[in-house]
């Protein structure tokens, strides 16, 4: 039973970390419209699979901001 809890915590931590990376990537990019950026933000925060959807379909949509 203790191993199950440990595995769930590991999956949750990895998912949380990847979600944060996806959100940082969205913040650092310019998208054609604010609406599109907002939609990708909402997709990225979907529990467990949002970051995967973003990286599979949306990561190449925006362009990197130049500072």
Short mmCIF file of N, CA and C in Angstrom, two decimals:
data_model
loop_
_atom_site.label_atom_id
_atom_site.label_comp_id
_atom_site.label_asym_id
_atom_site.label_seq_id
_atom_site.Cartn_x
_atom_site.Cartn_y
_atom_site.Cartn_z
N UNK A 1 0.82 -1.20 0.00
CA UNK A 1 0.00 0.00 0.00
C UNK A 1 0.86 1.26 0.00
N UNK A 2 1.95 1.25 0.72
CA UNK A 2 2.81 2.41 0.78
C UNK A 2 3.46 2.69 -0.57
N UNK A 3 3.75 1.64 -1.33
CA UNK A 3 4.34 1.83 -2.65
C UNK A 3 3.37 2.52 -3.60
N UNK A 4 2.11 2.22 -3.48
CA UNK A 4 1.10 2.84 -4.34
C UNK A 4 1.05 4.34 -4.09
N UNK A 5 1.08 4.73 -2.83
CA UNK A 5 1.06 6.15 -2.49
C UNK A 5 2.32 6.83 -3.03
N UNK A 6 3.45 6.17 -2.90
CA UNK A 6 4.70 6.73 -3.42
C UNK A 6 4.64 6.91 -4.93
N UNK A 7 4.13 5.94 -5.65
CA UNK A 7 4.02 6.03 -7.10
C UNK A 7 3.07 7.15 -7.52
N UNK A 8 1.97 7.29 -6.82
CA UNK A 8 1.02 8.36 -7.13
C UNK A 8 1.68 9.72 -6.90
N UNK A 9 2.42 9.86 -5.82
CA UNK A 9 3.11 11.12 -5.54
C UNK A 9 4.18 11.42 -6.59
N UNK A 10 4.88 10.41 -7.04
CA UNK A 10 5.90 10.61 -8.08
C UNK A 10 5.25 11.06 -9.38
N UNK A 11 4.17 10.40 -9.78
CA UNK A 11 3.47 10.78 -11.01
C UNK A 11 2.92 12.20 -10.89
N UNK A 12 2.38 12.54 -9.73
CA UNK A 12 1.85 13.88 -9.52
C UNK A 12 2.95 14.93 -9.58
N UNK A 13 4.10 14.64 -8.98
CA UNK A 13 5.21 15.59 -8.98
C UNK A 13 5.77 15.79 -10.39
N UNK A 14 5.93 14.73 -11.13
CA UNK A 14 6.43 14.83 -12.50
C UNK A 14 5.43 15.59 -13.37
N UNK A 15 4.16 15.29 -13.22
CA UNK A 15 3.13 15.99 -13.99
C UNK A 15 3.10 17.47 -13.64
N UNK A 16 3.23 17.80 -12.37
CA UNK A 16 3.25 19.19 -11.94
C UNK A 16 4.46 19.92 -12.53
N UNK A 17 5.62 19.28 -12.49
CA UNK A 17 6.83 19.88 -13.04
C UNK A 17 6.72 20.13 -14.54
N UNK A 18 6.20 19.17 -15.27
CA UNK A 18 6.04 19.33 -16.71
C UNK A 18 4.98 20.37 -17.05
N UNK A 19 3.94 20.47 -16.23
CA UNK A 19 2.94 21.52 -16.43
C UNK A 19 3.56 22.89 -16.23
N UNK A 20 4.39 23.04 -15.22
CA UNK A 20 5.06 24.32 -14.98
C UNK A 20 5.99 24.68 -16.15
N UNK A 21 6.71 23.70 -16.69
CA UNK A 21 7.57 23.96 -17.85
C UNK A 21 6.75 24.40 -19.06
N UNK A 22 5.59 23.77 -19.26
CA UNK A 22 4.72 24.16 -20.38
C UNK A 22 4.21 25.59 -20.18
N UNK A 23 3.82 25.93 -18.96
CA UNK A 23 3.32 27.28 -18.70
C UNK A 23 4.42 28.33 -18.89
N UNK A 24 5.62 28.02 -18.46
CA UNK A 24 6.74 28.94 -18.67
C UNK A 24 7.01 29.12 -20.16
N UNK A 25 6.93 28.03 -20.91
CA UNK A 25 7.13 28.10 -22.36
C UNK A 25 6.05 28.97 -23.01
N UNK A 26 4.82 28.84 -22.56
CA UNK A 26 3.73 29.65 -23.10
C UNK A 26 3.96 31.13 -22.79
N UNK A 27 4.40 31.42 -21.58
CA UNK A 27 4.64 32.81 -21.20
C UNK A 27 5.75 33.42 -22.04
N UNK A 28 6.76 32.64 -22.37
CA UNK A 28 7.91 33.15 -23.11
C UNK A 28 7.67 33.30 -24.61
N UNK A 29 6.54 32.82 -25.10
CA UNK A 29 6.26 32.87 -26.53
C UNK A 29 5.20 33.90 -26.87
N UNK A 30 5.30 34.41 -28.10
CA UNK A 30 4.25 35.25 -28.66
C UNK A 30 3.40 34.39 -29.58
N UNK A 31 2.10 34.44 -29.38
CA UNK A 31 1.16 33.73 -30.23
C UNK A 31 0.46 34.77 -31.10
N UNK A 32 -0.14 34.34 -32.22
CA UNK A 32 -0.79 35.30 -33.12
C UNK A 32 -1.85 36.17 -32.43
N UNK A 33 -2.59 35.60 -31.50
CA UNK A 33 -3.61 36.37 -30.79
C UNK A 33 -3.53 36.07 -29.30
N UNK A 34 -4.06 36.97 -28.50
CA UNK A 34 -4.11 36.75 -27.06
C UNK A 34 -5.05 35.59 -26.74
N UNK A 35 -6.09 35.45 -27.54
CA UNK A 35 -7.05 34.36 -27.34
C UNK A 35 -6.37 33.00 -27.50
N UNK A 36 -5.51 32.87 -28.51
CA UNK A 36 -4.80 31.61 -28.73
C UNK A 36 -3.86 31.31 -27.56
N UNK A 37 -3.17 32.33 -27.07
CA UNK A 37 -2.28 32.15 -25.93
C UNK A 37 -3.08 31.70 -24.71
N UNK A 38 -4.23 32.32 -24.48
CA UNK A 38 -5.09 31.95 -23.37
C UNK A 38 -5.58 30.51 -23.49
N UNK A 39 -5.96 30.11 -24.69
CA UNK A 39 -6.44 28.74 -24.91
C UNK A 39 -5.33 27.73 -24.62
N UNK A 40 -4.11 28.00 -25.09
CA UNK A 40 -3.01 27.08 -24.80
C UNK A 40 -2.69 27.04 -23.31
N UNK A 41 -2.85 28.17 -22.64
CA UNK A 41 -2.66 28.19 -21.20
C UNK A 41 -3.68 27.28 -20.52
N UNK A 42 -4.93 27.37 -20.93
CA UNK A 42 -5.98 26.55 -20.35
C UNK A 42 -5.77 25.06 -20.66
N UNK A 43 -5.27 24.76 -21.84
CA UNK A 43 -4.98 23.37 -22.20
C UNK A 43 -3.85 22.84 -21.32
N UNK A 44 -2.83 23.64 -21.09
CA UNK A 44 -1.66 23.19 -20.33
C UNK A 44 -1.99 22.86 -18.88
N UNK A 45 -3.00 23.50 -18.32
CA UNK A 45 -3.32 23.24 -16.92
C UNK A 45 -4.30 22.08 -16.71
N UNK A 46 -4.68 21.40 -17.77
CA UNK A 46 -5.50 20.19 -17.63
C UNK A 46 -4.67 19.16 -16.88
N UNK A 47 -5.20 18.60 -15.80
CA UNK A 47 -4.41 17.68 -14.99
C UNK A 47 -3.87 16.49 -15.79
N UNK A 48 -2.64 16.16 -15.58
CA UNK A 48 -1.88 15.03 -16.08
C UNK A 48 -1.60 15.06 -17.58
N UNK A 49 -2.58 15.37 -18.42
CA UNK A 49 -2.38 15.29 -19.86
C UNK A 49 -2.24 16.63 -20.57
N UNK A 50 -2.49 17.72 -19.89
CA UNK A 50 -2.46 19.04 -20.53
C UNK A 50 -1.11 19.39 -21.10
N UNK A 51 -0.06 19.16 -20.33
CA UNK A 51 1.29 19.48 -20.81
C UNK A 51 1.64 18.63 -22.03
N UNK A 52 1.18 17.39 -22.05
CA UNK A 52 1.45 16.50 -23.18
C UNK A 52 0.75 17.01 -24.44
N UNK A 53 -0.49 17.44 -24.31
CA UNK A 53 -1.23 17.99 -25.44
C UNK A 53 -0.53 19.25 -25.95
N UNK A 54 -0.10 20.12 -25.02
CA UNK A 54 0.57 21.36 -25.43
C UNK A 54 1.86 21.05 -26.19
N UNK A 55 2.69 20.17 -25.64
CA UNK A 55 3.96 19.89 -26.31
C UNK A 55 3.77 19.15 -27.64
N UNK A 56 2.72 18.35 -27.76
CA UNK A 56 2.47 17.61 -28.99
C UNK A 56 1.87 18.51 -30.08
N UNK A 57 0.99 19.43 -29.70
CA UNK A 57 0.26 20.20 -30.71
C UNK A 57 0.55 21.70 -30.71
N UNK A 58 0.91 22.29 -29.59
CA UNK A 58 0.98 23.74 -29.52
C UNK A 58 2.36 24.35 -29.36
N UNK A 59 3.35 23.57 -29.02
CA UNK A 59 4.66 24.13 -28.71
C UNK A 59 5.31 24.83 -29.89
N UNK A 60 5.00 24.40 -31.10
CA UNK A 60 5.61 25.00 -32.29
C UNK A 60 4.76 26.11 -32.89
N UNK A 61 3.62 26.41 -32.28
CA UNK A 61 2.71 27.44 -32.81
C UNK A 61 3.25 28.85 -32.60
N UNK A 62 3.77 29.12 -31.42
CA UNK A 62 4.22 30.47 -31.11
C UNK A 62 5.67 30.69 -31.49
N UNK A 63 6.09 31.94 -31.38
CA UNK A 63 7.49 32.28 -31.64
C UNK A 63 8.10 32.84 -30.36
N UNK A 64 9.36 32.57 -30.16
CA UNK A 64 10.07 33.05 -28.96
C UNK A 64 10.15 34.57 -28.96
N UNK A 65 9.92 35.15 -27.80
CA UNK A 65 10.07 36.59 -27.64
C UNK A 65 11.57 36.90 -27.63
N UNK A 66 11.92 38.02 -28.21
CA UNK A 66 13.32 38.47 -28.16
C UNK A 66 13.40 39.66 -27.24
N UNK A 67 14.31 39.58 -26.31
CA UNK A 67 14.46 40.66 -25.33
C UNK A 67 15.66 41.50 -25.64
#
